[in-house]
GROMACS .gro file of C-alpha atoms in nm:
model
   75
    1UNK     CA    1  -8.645  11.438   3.676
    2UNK     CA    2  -8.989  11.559   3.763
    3UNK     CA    3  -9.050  11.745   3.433
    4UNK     CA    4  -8.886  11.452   3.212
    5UNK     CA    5  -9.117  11.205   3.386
    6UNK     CA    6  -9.462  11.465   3.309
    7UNK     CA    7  -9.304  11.471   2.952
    8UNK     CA    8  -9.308  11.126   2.944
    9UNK     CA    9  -9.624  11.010   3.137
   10UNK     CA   10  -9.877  11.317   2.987
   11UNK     CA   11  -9.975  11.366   3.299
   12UNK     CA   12 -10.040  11.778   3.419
   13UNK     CA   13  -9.810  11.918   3.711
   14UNK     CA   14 -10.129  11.927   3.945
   15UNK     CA   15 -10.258  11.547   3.839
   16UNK     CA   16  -9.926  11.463   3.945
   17UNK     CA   17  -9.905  11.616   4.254
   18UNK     CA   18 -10.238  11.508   4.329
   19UNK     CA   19 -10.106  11.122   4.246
   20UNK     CA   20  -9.730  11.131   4.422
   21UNK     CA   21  -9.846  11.344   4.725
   22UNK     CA   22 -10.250  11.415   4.748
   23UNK     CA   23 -10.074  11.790   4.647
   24UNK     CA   24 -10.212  11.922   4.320
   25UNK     CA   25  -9.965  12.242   4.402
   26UNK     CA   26  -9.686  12.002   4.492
   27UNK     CA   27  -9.489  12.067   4.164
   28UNK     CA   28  -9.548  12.412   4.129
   29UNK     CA   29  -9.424  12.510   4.488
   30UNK     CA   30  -9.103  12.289   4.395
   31UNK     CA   31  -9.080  12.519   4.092
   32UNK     CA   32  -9.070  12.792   4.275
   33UNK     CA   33  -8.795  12.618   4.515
   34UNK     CA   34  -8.965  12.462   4.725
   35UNK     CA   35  -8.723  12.227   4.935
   36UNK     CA   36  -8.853  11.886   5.025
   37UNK     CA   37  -8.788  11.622   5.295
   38UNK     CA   38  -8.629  11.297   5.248
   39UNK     CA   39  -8.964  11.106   5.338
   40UNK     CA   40  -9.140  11.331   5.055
   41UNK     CA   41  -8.823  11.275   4.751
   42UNK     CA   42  -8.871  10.883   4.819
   43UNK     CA   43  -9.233  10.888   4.782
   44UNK     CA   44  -9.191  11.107   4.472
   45UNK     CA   45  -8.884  10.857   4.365
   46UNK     CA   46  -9.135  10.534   4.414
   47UNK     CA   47  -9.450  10.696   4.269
   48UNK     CA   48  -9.227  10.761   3.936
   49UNK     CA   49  -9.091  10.428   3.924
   50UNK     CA   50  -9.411  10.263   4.005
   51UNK     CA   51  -9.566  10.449   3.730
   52UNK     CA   52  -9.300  10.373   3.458
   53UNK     CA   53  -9.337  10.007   3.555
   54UNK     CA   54  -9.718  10.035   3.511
   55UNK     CA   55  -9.835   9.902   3.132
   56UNK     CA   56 -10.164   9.840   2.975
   57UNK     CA   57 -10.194  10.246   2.893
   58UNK     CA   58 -10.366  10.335   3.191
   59UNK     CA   59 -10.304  10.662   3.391
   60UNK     CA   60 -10.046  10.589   3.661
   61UNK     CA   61 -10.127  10.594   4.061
   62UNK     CA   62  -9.854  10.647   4.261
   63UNK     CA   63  -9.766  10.397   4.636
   64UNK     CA   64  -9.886  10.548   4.927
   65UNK     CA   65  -9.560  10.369   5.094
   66UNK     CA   66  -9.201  10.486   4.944
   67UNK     CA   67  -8.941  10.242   4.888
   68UNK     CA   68  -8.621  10.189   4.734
   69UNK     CA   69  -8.294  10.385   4.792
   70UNK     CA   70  -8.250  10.783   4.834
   71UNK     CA   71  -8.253  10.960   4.512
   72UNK     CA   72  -8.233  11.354   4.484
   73UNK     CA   73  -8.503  11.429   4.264
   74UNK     CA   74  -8.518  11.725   4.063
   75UNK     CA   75  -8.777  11.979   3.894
   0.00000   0.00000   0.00000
């Protein structure tokens, strides 16, 4: 999900961990398996969704407040 969405977007692995979570290794560590909290997949979840929402071209900032149901999100 995460890797389709960076496809997608153009955006880096670090620019979006820096965007989703203030976490420019964020992606990388989940890479490498990193397992993440509930609180952290819907903040990931919203920051996607906000982003694809988003028009006008411009580079996509991610809610500091999640939202929405639980979604498993994957690398």
């Amino acid at each position: 999900m995460i890797e389709r969405f960076l496809t997608e977007s153009g955006l880096s692995a670090t620019a979006f961990g820096v965007l989703a979570m203030k976490d420019p290794r964020f992606v990388h560590e989940m890479r490498a398996g990193r397992e993440v909290r509930r609180a952290t997949r819907l903040r990931v979840v919203a920051c996607m969704r906000d982003a694809r929402t988003r028009d006008g071209g411009t580079r996509p900032v991610c809610p500091t407040e999640h939202g929405g149901r639980d979604e498993a999100i994957e690398i």
